[in-house]
mmCIF file of C-alpha atoms and ligand atoms in Angstrom:
data_model
loop_
_atom_site.group_PDB
_atom_site.id
_atom_site.type_symbol
_atom_site.label_atom_id
_atom_site.label_comp_id
_atom_site.label_asym_id
_atom_site.label_seq_id
_atom_site.Cartn_x
_atom_site.Cartn_y
_atom_site.Cartn_z
ATOM 1 C CA MET A 1 40.237 -79.624 0.724
ATOM 2 C CA THR A 2 38.605 -77.716 -2.127
ATOM 3 C CA VAL A 3 39.541 -77.994 -5.777
ATOM 4 C CA GLY A 4 40.935 -74.442 -5.682
ATOM 5 C CA GLU A 5 43.150 -75.195 -2.692
ATOM 6 C CA ARG A 6 44.386 -78.470 -4.151
ATOM 7 C CA LEU A 7 45.293 -76.728 -7.424
ATOM 8 C CA ARG A 8 47.355 -74.110 -5.596
ATOM 9 C CA GLU A 9 49.176 -76.758 -3.607
ATOM 10 C CA ALA A 10 49.769 -78.997 -6.583
ATOM 11 C CA ALA A 11 51.123 -76.174 -8.775
ATOM 12 C CA ALA A 12 53.453 -75.113 -5.953
ATOM 13 C CA ALA A 13 54.652 -78.705 -5.554
ATOM 14 C CA LEU A 14 55.724 -78.772 -9.223
ATOM 15 C CA GLY A 15 57.958 -75.817 -8.445
ATOM 16 C CA PRO A 16 58.800 -72.651 -10.355
ATOM 17 C CA GLY A 17 60.815 -74.681 -12.878
ATOM 18 C CA ALA A 18 57.590 -76.089 -14.330
ATOM 19 C CA SER A 19 56.661 -73.352 -16.776
ATOM 20 C CA THR A 20 53.238 -74.827 -17.425
ATOM 21 C CA GLY A 21 52.699 -76.119 -13.880
ATOM 22 C CA ARG A 22 49.472 -74.285 -13.106
ATOM 23 C CA LEU A 23 48.017 -75.058 -16.522
ATOM 24 C CA ASP A 24 48.984 -78.720 -16.227
ATOM 25 C CA VAL A 25 47.297 -79.222 -12.860
ATOM 26 C CA GLU A 26 44.156 -77.448 -14.103
ATOM 27 C CA LEU A 27 44.002 -79.753 -17.120
ATOM 28 C CA LEU A 28 44.457 -82.842 -14.941
ATOM 29 C CA MET A 29 41.862 -81.631 -12.417
ATOM 30 C CA ALA A 30 39.369 -80.976 -15.203
ATOM 31 C CA HIS A 31 40.088 -84.476 -16.540
ATOM 32 C CA ALA A 32 39.484 -85.989 -13.081
ATOM 33 C CA LEU A 33 36.176 -84.109 -12.846
ATOM 34 C CA GLY A 34 35.129 -85.053 -16.373
ATOM 35 C CA THR A 35 34.825 -81.429 -17.435
ATOM 36 C CA SER A 36 36.732 -78.900 -19.545
ATOM 37 C CA ARG A 37 39.257 -76.469 -18.112
ATOM 38 C CA THR A 38 36.716 -73.669 -18.545
ATOM 39 C CA GLY A 39 34.067 -75.753 -16.805
ATOM 40 C CA LEU A 40 36.491 -76.377 -13.963
ATOM 41 C CA LEU A 41 37.357 -72.703 -13.515
ATOM 42 C CA LEU A 42 33.727 -71.535 -13.762
ATOM 43 C CA ARG A 43 31.935 -74.149 -11.702
ATOM 44 C CA HIS A 44 34.090 -76.435 -9.587
ATOM 45 C CA MET A 45 36.656 -74.409 -7.666
ATOM 46 C CA ARG A 46 34.809 -74.745 -4.336
ATOM 47 C CA ASP A 47 33.892 -78.416 -4.690
ATOM 48 C CA GLU A 48 35.663 -81.087 -2.695
ATOM 49 C CA ALA A 49 38.834 -82.075 -4.577
ATOM 50 C CA PRO A 50 38.200 -85.432 -6.312
ATOM 51 C CA ALA A 51 40.296 -88.432 -5.218
ATOM 52 C CA GLY A 52 40.917 -89.301 -8.892
ATOM 53 C CA PHE A 53 43.158 -86.244 -9.252
ATOM 54 C CA GLU A 54 45.874 -87.704 -7.040
ATOM 55 C CA GLN A 55 46.851 -90.548 -9.323
ATOM 56 C CA LEU A 56 46.981 -88.263 -12.380
ATOM 57 C CA PHE A 57 49.013 -85.693 -10.497
ATOM 58 C CA ALA A 58 51.481 -88.352 -9.277
ATOM 59 C CA ARG A 59 52.212 -89.241 -12.906
ATOM 60 C CA ARG A 60 52.785 -85.582 -13.791
ATOM 61 C CA ARG A 61 55.115 -85.206 -10.813
ATOM 62 C CA ALA A 62 57.049 -88.232 -12.009
ATOM 63 C CA GLY A 63 57.668 -86.363 -15.259
ATOM 64 C CA GLU A 64 55.072 -87.808 -17.642
ATOM 65 C CA PRO A 65 53.687 -85.398 -20.273
ATOM 66 C CA VAL A 66 50.151 -84.210 -19.527
ATOM 67 C CA ALA A 67 48.982 -85.177 -23.029
ATOM 68 C CA TYR A 68 49.853 -88.838 -22.411
ATOM 69 C CA ILE A 69 48.263 -88.805 -18.951
ATOM 70 C CA MET A 70 45.041 -87.439 -20.415
ATOM 71 C CA GLY A 71 45.351 -89.478 -23.609
ATOM 72 C CA ARG A 72 44.493 -86.436 -25.678
ATOM 73 C CA THR A 73 45.699 -83.079 -26.872
ATOM 74 C CA GLU A 74 44.632 -80.296 -29.189
ATOM 75 C CA PHE A 75 46.116 -79.428 -32.587
ATOM 76 C CA TRP A 76 44.728 -76.864 -35.043
ATOM 77 C CA GLY A 77 41.530 -76.843 -32.967
ATOM 78 C CA LEU A 78 41.135 -80.617 -33.325
ATOM 79 C CA ASP A 79 40.747 -82.833 -30.289
ATOM 80 C CA LEU A 80 43.200 -85.692 -30.888
ATOM 81 C CA ALA A 81 43.944 -88.903 -29.039
ATOM 82 C CA VAL A 82 47.615 -89.480 -28.253
ATOM 83 C CA SER A 83 49.561 -92.383 -26.776
ATOM 84 C CA PRO A 84 53.280 -92.943 -26.176
ATOM 85 C CA ALA A 85 53.348 -94.532 -29.659
ATOM 86 C CA VAL A 86 53.095 -91.057 -31.206
ATOM 87 C CA LEU A 87 54.881 -87.743 -30.839
ATOM 88 C CA ILE A 88 52.667 -85.234 -29.046
ATOM 89 C CA PRO A 89 51.633 -82.683 -31.682
ATOM 90 C CA ARG A 90 53.319 -79.310 -30.996
ATOM 91 C CA ALA A 91 51.795 -75.924 -31.642
ATOM 92 C CA ASP A 92 55.003 -75.169 -33.622
ATOM 93 C CA SER A 93 53.857 -77.646 -36.268
ATOM 94 C CA GLU A 94 50.786 -75.521 -36.973
ATOM 95 C CA THR A 95 53.302 -73.391 -38.924
ATOM 96 C CA LEU A 96 53.074 -76.029 -41.674
ATOM 97 C CA VAL A 97 49.289 -75.813 -41.796
ATOM 98 C CA GLU A 98 49.408 -72.008 -42.016
ATOM 99 C CA ALA A 99 52.030 -72.287 -44.748
ATOM 100 C CA ALA A 100 49.811 -74.734 -46.659
ATOM 101 C CA ARG A 101 46.955 -72.263 -46.488
ATOM 102 C CA ALA A 102 49.193 -69.499 -47.852
ATOM 103 C CA ALA A 103 50.699 -71.741 -50.534
ATOM 104 C CA PHE A 104 47.261 -72.448 -52.041
ATOM 105 C CA ALA A 105 45.698 -69.038 -51.501
ATOM 106 C CA GLY A 106 44.190 -67.744 -54.720
ATOM 107 C CA ARG A 107 44.566 -70.998 -56.652
ATOM 108 C CA ALA A 108 42.943 -74.408 -56.859
ATOM 109 C CA PRO A 109 43.143 -76.100 -53.439
ATOM 110 C CA PRO A 110 44.995 -79.430 -53.176
ATOM 111 C CA ARG A 111 42.972 -82.534 -53.948
ATOM 112 C CA ARG A 112 45.479 -85.194 -52.861
ATOM 113 C CA VAL A 113 47.497 -84.804 -49.659
ATOM 114 C CA LEU A 114 50.263 -87.086 -48.347
ATOM 115 C CA ASP A 115 51.580 -86.962 -44.790
ATOM 116 C CA CYS A 116 54.935 -88.712 -44.348
ATOM 117 C CA GLY A 117 55.374 -90.001 -40.804
ATOM 118 C CA THR A 118 51.848 -89.130 -39.798
ATOM 119 C CA GLY A 119 52.084 -90.204 -36.142
ATOM 120 C CA SER A 120 48.842 -89.095 -34.504
ATOM 121 C CA GLY A 121 47.590 -87.915 -37.902
ATOM 122 C CA ALA A 122 47.702 -84.302 -36.700
ATOM 123 C CA LEU A 123 49.111 -82.649 -39.833
ATOM 124 C CA LEU A 124 47.009 -84.700 -42.252
ATOM 125 C CA LEU A 125 43.756 -84.140 -40.372
ATOM 126 C CA ALA A 126 44.447 -80.409 -40.006
ATOM 127 C CA ALA A 127 45.052 -80.202 -43.771
ATOM 128 C CA LEU A 128 41.815 -82.071 -44.487
ATOM 129 C CA THR A 129 39.992 -79.606 -42.236
ATOM 130 C CA LEU A 130 41.569 -76.714 -44.121
ATOM 131 C CA PHE A 131 40.841 -78.183 -47.574
ATOM 132 C CA PRO A 132 37.358 -79.758 -47.464
ATOM 133 C CA GLY A 133 37.671 -81.054 -51.045
ATOM 134 C CA ALA A 134 40.895 -82.962 -50.365
ATOM 135 C CA GLU A 135 41.590 -86.630 -49.726
ATOM 136 C CA GLY A 136 44.549 -87.647 -47.622
ATOM 137 C CA LEU A 137 46.960 -90.514 -47.174
ATOM 138 C CA GLY A 138 49.008 -90.776 -43.999
ATOM 139 C CA ILE A 139 51.924 -93.180 -43.849
ATOM 140 C CA ASP A 140 53.996 -94.305 -40.910
ATOM 141 C CA ARG A 141 56.430 -97.121 -40.182
ATOM 142 C CA SER A 142 54.704 -97.742 -36.849
ATOM 143 C CA ASP A 143 51.529 -99.847 -36.756
ATOM 144 C CA GLU A 144 50.709 -98.513 -33.329
ATOM 145 C CA ALA A 145 50.921 -94.935 -34.572
ATOM 146 C CA LEU A 146 48.638 -95.737 -37.511
ATOM 147 C CA ALA A 147 46.015 -97.100 -35.104
ATOM 148 C CA VAL A 148 46.085 -93.777 -33.239
ATOM 149 C CA ALA A 149 45.869 -91.806 -36.509
ATOM 150 C CA GLN A 150 42.947 -93.919 -37.734
ATOM 151 C CA ALA A 151 41.126 -93.385 -34.441
ATOM 152 C CA ASN A 152 41.727 -89.649 -34.775
ATOM 153 C CA ALA A 153 40.299 -89.597 -38.290
ATOM 154 C CA GLY A 154 37.113 -91.082 -36.819
ATOM 155 C CA ARG A 155 37.127 -88.803 -33.815
ATOM 156 C CA THR A 156 37.385 -85.694 -35.991
ATOM 157 C CA GLY A 157 34.761 -86.844 -38.503
ATOM 158 C CA LEU A 158 37.343 -87.040 -41.313
ATOM 159 C CA ALA A 159 37.538 -90.825 -41.755
ATOM 160 C CA ALA A 160 35.804 -90.752 -45.155
ATOM 161 C CA ARG A 161 38.628 -88.620 -46.605
ATOM 162 C CA ALA A 162 41.629 -90.100 -44.768
ATOM 163 C CA ARG A 163 43.495 -93.328 -45.495
ATOM 164 C CA PHE A 164 46.476 -94.697 -43.671
ATOM 165 C CA ALA A 165 49.148 -97.132 -44.764
ATOM 166 C CA LEU A 166 52.144 -98.820 -43.196
ATOM 167 C CA ALA A 167 55.164 -97.615 -45.161
ATOM 168 C CA ASP A 168 58.769 -96.612 -44.527
ATOM 169 C CA TRP A 169 60.454 -94.153 -46.870
ATOM 170 C CA ASP A 170 63.748 -95.954 -46.217
ATOM 171 C CA ALA A 171 62.407 -99.042 -48.027
ATOM 172 C CA PRO A 172 62.694 -99.186 -51.833
ATOM 173 C CA GLY A 173 59.267 -99.134 -53.494
ATOM 174 C CA TRP A 174 57.540 -97.868 -50.358
ATOM 175 C CA ASP A 175 55.319 -95.489 -52.365
ATOM 176 C CA GLU A 176 54.484 -97.856 -55.212
ATOM 177 C CA GLY A 177 50.972 -97.198 -56.466
ATOM 178 C CA PHE A 178 50.590 -93.990 -54.412
ATOM 179 C CA GLY A 179 50.522 -91.675 -57.446
ATOM 180 C CA THR A 180 51.350 -87.997 -56.987
ATOM 181 C CA PHE A 181 50.152 -85.397 -54.519
ATOM 182 C CA ASP A 182 49.320 -81.701 -54.653
ATOM 183 C CA LEU A 183 50.480 -81.290 -51.064
ATOM 184 C CA VAL A 184 53.062 -83.365 -49.197
ATOM 185 C CA LEU A 185 53.491 -82.794 -45.480
ATOM 186 C CA ALA A 186 56.214 -84.160 -43.225
ATOM 187 C CA ASN A 187 57.337 -83.697 -39.676
ATOM 188 C CA PRO A 188 60.149 -86.250 -39.750
ATOM 189 C CA PRO A 189 62.481 -87.008 -36.863
ATOM 190 C CA TYR A 190 65.147 -84.283 -36.834
ATOM 191 C CA VAL A 191 66.790 -84.247 -33.413
ATOM 192 C CA GLU A 192 70.543 -84.958 -33.191
ATOM 193 C CA ASP A 193 71.190 -88.348 -31.578
ATOM 194 C CA ASP A 194 73.164 -86.814 -28.703
ATOM 195 C CA ALA A 195 70.963 -83.724 -28.177
ATOM 196 C CA GLU A 196 70.107 -82.864 -24.598
ATOM 197 C CA LEU A 197 66.324 -82.999 -24.631
ATOM 198 C CA GLU A 198 64.124 -82.157 -21.675
ATOM 199 C CA ALA A 199 63.440 -85.270 -19.604
ATOM 200 C CA VAL A 200 59.702 -84.962 -20.253
ATOM 201 C CA VAL A 201 60.410 -85.479 -23.978
ATOM 202 C CA ARG A 202 63.433 -87.809 -23.797
ATOM 203 C CA ASP A 203 61.959 -90.239 -21.277
ATOM 204 C CA HIS A 204 58.464 -90.528 -22.766
ATOM 205 C CA GLU A 205 58.110 -89.684 -26.442
ATOM 206 C CA PRO A 206 58.934 -92.257 -29.150
ATOM 207 C CA PRO A 207 62.661 -92.108 -30.051
ATOM 208 C CA GLY A 208 61.855 -93.111 -33.633
ATOM 209 C CA ALA A 209 59.846 -89.913 -34.073
ATOM 210 C CA LEU A 210 62.608 -87.714 -32.629
ATOM 211 C CA PHE A 211 66.120 -88.829 -33.462
ATOM 212 C CA ALA A 212 67.688 -88.796 -36.920
ATOM 213 C CA GLY A 213 71.422 -89.407 -36.764
ATOM 214 C CA PRO A 214 74.354 -87.338 -35.479
ATOM 215 C CA GLU A 215 73.175 -84.122 -37.183
ATOM 216 C CA GLY A 216 69.456 -84.883 -37.136
ATOM 217 C CA LEU A 217 69.479 -84.837 -40.938
ATOM 218 C CA ASP A 218 69.202 -88.541 -41.782
ATOM 219 C CA ALA A 219 65.463 -88.505 -42.502
ATOM 220 C CA TYR A 220 65.748 -85.430 -44.774
ATOM 221 C CA ARG A 221 68.578 -87.045 -46.730
ATOM 222 C CA VAL A 222 66.349 -89.982 -47.601
ATOM 223 C CA LEU A 223 62.937 -88.346 -47.896
ATOM 224 C CA VAL A 224 63.642 -85.000 -49.609
ATOM 225 C CA PRO A 225 65.277 -86.482 -52.756
ATOM 226 C CA GLN A 226 62.095 -88.534 -53.218
ATOM 227 C CA LEU A 227 59.769 -85.517 -53.150
ATOM 228 C CA PRO A 228 60.079 -84.642 -56.868
ATOM 229 C CA ARG A 229 58.615 -88.077 -57.667
ATOM 230 C CA LEU A 230 55.760 -87.618 -55.165
ATOM 231 C CA LEU A 231 54.755 -84.092 -56.160
ATOM 232 C CA ALA A 232 52.128 -83.457 -58.822
ATOM 233 C CA PRO A 233 52.878 -80.626 -61.275
ATOM 234 C CA GLU A 234 52.840 -77.409 -59.222
ATOM 235 C CA GLY A 235 52.638 -79.487 -56.062
ATOM 236 C CA VAL A 236 54.045 -78.191 -52.783
ATOM 237 C CA ALA A 237 55.835 -79.976 -49.972
ATOM 238 C CA LEU A 238 55.968 -78.548 -46.452
ATOM 239 C CA VAL A 239 58.641 -80.068 -44.288
ATOM 240 C CA GLU A 240 59.193 -79.258 -40.631
ATOM 241 C CA ILE A 241 62.785 -78.499 -39.613
ATOM 242 C CA GLY A 242 64.709 -77.879 -36.439
ATOM 243 C CA SER A 243 65.373 -74.211 -35.777
ATOM 244 C CA ARG A 244 69.033 -74.467 -36.875
ATOM 245 C CA GLN A 245 68.567 -76.774 -39.868
ATOM 246 C CA ASP A 246 67.380 -74.228 -42.421
ATOM 247 C CA GLY A 247 70.652 -74.075 -44.361
ATOM 248 C CA ALA A 248 71.407 -77.792 -44.320
ATOM 249 C CA VAL A 249 67.916 -78.894 -45.378
ATOM 250 C CA SER A 250 67.688 -76.170 -48.050
ATOM 251 C CA ALA A 251 70.929 -77.548 -49.502
ATOM 252 C CA ILE A 252 69.502 -81.084 -49.538
ATOM 253 C CA ALA A 253 66.433 -79.702 -51.337
ATOM 254 C CA ALA A 254 68.533 -77.782 -53.897
ATOM 255 C CA ALA A 255 70.544 -80.909 -54.686
ATOM 256 C CA ALA A 256 67.228 -82.689 -55.333
ATOM 257 C CA GLY A 257 66.125 -79.982 -57.781
ATOM 258 C CA LEU A 258 63.739 -78.331 -55.331
ATOM 259 C CA SER A 259 63.474 -74.694 -54.372
ATOM 260 C CA ALA A 260 62.974 -74.081 -50.647
ATOM 261 C CA ARG A 261 61.295 -71.166 -48.927
ATOM 262 C CA LEU A 262 61.520 -70.687 -45.164
ATOM 263 C CA HIS A 263 58.557 -70.299 -42.805
ATOM 264 C CA ARG A 264 59.039 -69.259 -39.186
ATOM 265 C CA ASP A 265 56.958 -70.285 -36.163
ATOM 266 C CA LEU A 266 55.182 -67.849 -33.845
ATOM 267 C CA ALA A 267 58.368 -67.450 -31.812
ATOM 268 C CA GLY A 268 60.193 -66.342 -34.972
ATOM 269 C CA ARG A 269 62.301 -69.493 -35.253
ATOM 270 C CA PRO A 270 62.844 -71.276 -38.578
ATOM 271 C CA ARG A 271 60.283 -74.099 -38.550
ATOM 272 C CA ALA A 272 59.287 -75.246 -42.028
ATOM 273 C CA LEU A 273 60.571 -75.310 -45.579
ATOM 274 C CA GLU A 274 58.182 -75.006 -48.506
ATOM 275 C CA MET A 275 59.617 -77.003 -51.372
ATOM 276 C CA ARG A 276 58.675 -77.062 -55.045
ATOM 277 C CA ASP A 277 60.185 -78.409 -58.180
ATOM 278 C CA SER A 278 62.656 -75.664 -59.223
ATOM 279 C CA GLY A 279 61.494 -76.075 -62.814
ATOM 280 C CA ASN A 280 57.982 -75.062 -61.773
ATOM 281 C CA ILE A 281 58.843 -71.997 -59.815
ATOM 282 C CA SER A 282 58.347 -69.451 -62.555
ATOM 283 C CA LEU A 283 55.265 -71.116 -64.078
ATOM 284 C CA GLY A 284 52.813 -68.425 -64.986
ATOM 285 C CA LYS A 285 55.039 -65.684 -63.654
ATOM 286 C CA GLY A 286 57.616 -65.237 -66.395
ATOM 287 C CA PRO A 287 57.259 -62.856 -69.314
ATOM 288 C CA SER A 288 54.738 -64.022 -71.869
ATOM 289 C CA ASP A 289 55.934 -65.513 -75.164
ATOM 290 C CA HIS A 290 53.435 -63.493 -77.096
HETATM 291 N N1 LIG B 301 60.159 -80.319 -32.111
HETATM 292 C C1 LIG B 301 60.367 -81.573 -31.474
HETATM 293 C C2 LIG B 301 61.174 -81.370 -30.217
HETATM 294 O O1 LIG B 301 61.940 -80.459 -30.125
HETATM 295 C C3 LIG B 301 61.055 -82.573 -32.389
HETATM 296 C C4 LIG B 301 60.107 -83.077 -33.406
HETATM 297 C C5 LIG B 301 60.752 -83.937 -34.441
HETATM 298 O O2 LIG B 301 61.863 -84.458 -34.317
HETATM 299 N N2 LIG B 301 60.045 -84.082 -35.490
HETATM 300 O O3 LIG B 301 61.021 -82.115 -29.267
#
């Protein structure tokens, strides 16, 4: 059987319910052939289908995410390693990187960046790509995640500007000696404990990166009140939120003395809050004293 025939069969076997079925089998076939998806489509469709595809495809059929099967994914144009120890970076989270770009447009770019719950390192490494003069610190409470993030810093050529540390914002003194940051990023867990997630997420991705109490707000309640201490003067925090958490997380921010501005993802859903010290908001914008 040719590669082209096997792809058609395999996509059909995943059924119409698999929205990314055709894409998934192309990615796995390219992986089995040791080429890119473009290389596959341009050069290999009439080759004999490789035996190595079958094992990869069996895992996909059993419900495993393609990113874990391949051990890699793409975020903000970066090729990142992923393992089941880390959440698979979502395109939705690129909203935070775009918002960071906008937040520093026309003023001095951030020099110190903190990523809280860095996981694969995706947000931190994207920010370091965006701001070539910046240094970054990524923290996580999972050692295994930090190993993935460190590997990704090397893989993307950013290791000289990225540091990682084991830390848990639930623990008193977790940020001792960190200093302050011009940009703080966070994609904390925010899913309600009893939410009905797709099996591909629920059965494979790390629960600690997803679930945050009955309303999915537990991580915000602990982390957001600590942001004023972490932010340098005129610093900005960008925090990912669930699409229905805008009001609740804005209220948590307001109680912490932070203003919050909403950013939507490409589908138009609320996806990130840009937070600043409320006292700083009018800096340079108010009427002059003179
Ligand atoms: N957006 C992710 C999902 O819906 C959740 C990510 C998170 O909790 N930080 O699966």
